[in-house]
Coordinates of C-alpha atoms in Angstrom, one line a residue:
M3 CA -42.2 -28.4 -16.8
T4 CA -43.2 -29.6 -20.2
I5 CA -45.0 -26.8 -21.2
F6 CA -42.7 -24.0 -20.0
L7 CA -40.1 -25.6 -22.5
F8 CA -42.5 -26.0 -24.8
L9 CA -43.6 -22.2 -24.7
T10 CA -39.8 -21.5 -24.4
F11 CA -38.8 -23.2 -27.6
F12 CA -41.7 -21.6 -29.6
A13 CA -40.8 -18.2 -28.1
S14 CA -37.2 -18.5 -29.2
L15 CA -38.1 -19.7 -32.8
A16 CA -40.4 -16.6 -33.2
Y17 CA -37.7 -14.1 -32.1
S18 CA -35.1 -15.5 -34.0
G19 CA -37.1 -15.0 -37.4
Q20 CA -37.6 -11.6 -36.7
Q21 CA -33.9 -10.8 -36.3
K22 CA -32.5 -8.7 -39.4
Y23 CA -28.7 -7.9 -40.2
R24 CA -27.4 -4.4 -39.8
S25 CA -27.3 -2.3 -42.7
P26 CA -23.6 -1.9 -44.3
C27 CA -24.4 1.8 -44.3
K28 CA -24.5 1.8 -40.7
I29 CA -21.2 0.4 -40.3
H30 CA -18.0 2.5 -41.3
H31 CA -14.9 1.0 -42.2
P32 CA -11.5 2.7 -42.8
G33 CA -11.4 1.4 -46.6
D34 CA -14.6 2.9 -47.3
S35 CA -13.1 6.8 -47.2
R36 CA -11.5 5.6 -50.8
V37 CA -14.7 5.3 -52.3
E38 CA -17.4 8.0 -53.0
F39 CA -20.8 6.4 -52.2
E40 CA -24.2 7.0 -51.4
C41 CA -26.8 4.8 -49.3
K42 CA -29.9 3.3 -51.1
R43 CA -32.6 1.0 -50.3
L44 CA -32.9 -2.0 -52.5
R45 CA -36.5 -1.9 -53.6
A46 CA -39.2 -4.6 -54.3
G47 CA -38.0 -6.6 -57.6
E48 CA -34.4 -5.0 -57.6
N49 CA -31.7 -7.3 -57.4
F50 CA -28.0 -7.0 -57.8
E51 CA -27.6 -8.6 -61.2
K52 CA -30.2 -6.3 -62.8
L53 CA -28.7 -3.2 -61.4
F54 CA -25.0 -4.0 -61.6
G55 CA -24.8 -6.4 -64.3
D56 CA -21.5 -8.2 -64.1
R57 CA -20.1 -5.8 -61.4
W58 CA -22.8 -7.1 -59.1
Q59 CA -20.0 -9.1 -56.8
D60 CA -17.6 -5.9 -56.7
V61 CA -20.9 -4.2 -55.2
L62 CA -21.3 -6.7 -52.7
R63 CA -17.9 -7.0 -51.8
F64 CA -17.9 -3.5 -51.1
N65 CA -21.1 -3.8 -48.9
R66 CA -18.8 -6.8 -47.2
V67 CA -22.1 -8.7 -47.7
D68 CA -23.1 -12.1 -49.4
R69 CA -26.4 -12.6 -51.6
R70 CA -27.9 -14.5 -48.1
H71 CA -27.9 -10.9 -46.3
V72 CA -29.5 -8.8 -49.1
Y73 CA -33.0 -8.7 -48.6
Q74 CA -35.6 -6.1 -49.9
G75 CA -35.9 -2.7 -47.9
I76 CA -32.0 -3.0 -46.7
F77 CA -29.9 0.0 -47.3
L78 CA -26.4 -0.5 -49.0
K79 CA -23.6 1.4 -49.8
I80 CA -23.9 2.1 -53.6
P81 CA -20.5 3.5 -55.3
K82 CA -21.0 6.5 -57.4
N83 CA -18.8 5.3 -60.2
L84 CA -18.4 1.5 -60.5
K85 CA -14.6 1.5 -61.6
D86 CA -13.9 2.9 -58.3
I87 CA -14.4 -0.3 -56.7
E88 CA -12.8 -2.5 -59.2
G89 CA -10.7 -5.2 -57.4
F90 CA -12.2 -3.7 -54.1
T91 CA -10.2 -5.3 -51.0
S92 CA -11.6 -4.2 -47.5
M93 CA -7.5 -4.7 -46.2
P94 CA -5.9 -0.9 -45.7
L95 CA -3.3 0.0 -48.5
D96 CA -0.4 -0.5 -46.1
Y97 CA 0.6 -1.9 -42.8
P98 CA 2.7 -0.4 -40.3
P99 CA 5.5 -2.4 -39.5
G100 CA 5.1 -4.7 -36.8
P101 CA 7.7 -5.5 -33.9
V102 CA 10.3 -7.6 -34.7
S103 CA 10.9 -10.8 -32.6
F104 CA 12.9 -13.8 -32.7
I105 CA 11.4 -17.3 -31.9
R106 CA 14.3 -19.4 -30.5
A107 CA 13.8 -23.2 -31.0
S108 CA 15.8 -26.1 -29.6
F109 CA 15.3 -29.4 -31.2
V110 CA 16.9 -32.6 -30.3
V111 CA 17.3 -35.6 -32.3

C-alpha cells in the first residue's frame, strides 16, 4: 500500500509540472473585437519590457494574463496599434438594463 501511495504521489507531481496554460490566442472574448491584433509567439530572450516599453502592462491586460503566465513559446495577442489598448478593460462597453426588483425588508427594534 505504501509503494502505491508513493508512486501515485510522484506521478501526480510529474504530471502537474507538464501542464501549460492555454494561449490567449485560442480564447475569444467579446471585447477583443474592438482591437485589431495578430497572434505572435514569444521567443527566447524576449520580454514585455523590451518589446513594449512602458505599455507592457496594457498588453498583458489585453491578453488577460499576468507575468506568471507568460513563458517562452506562448502565443499572445499583439495589438497592431498600442494606442488601441490604452486603458483597455475586458468589460463590455455597455450593459443591457437588468430586471427591476424590489426587496421588502421588515426590521423590528
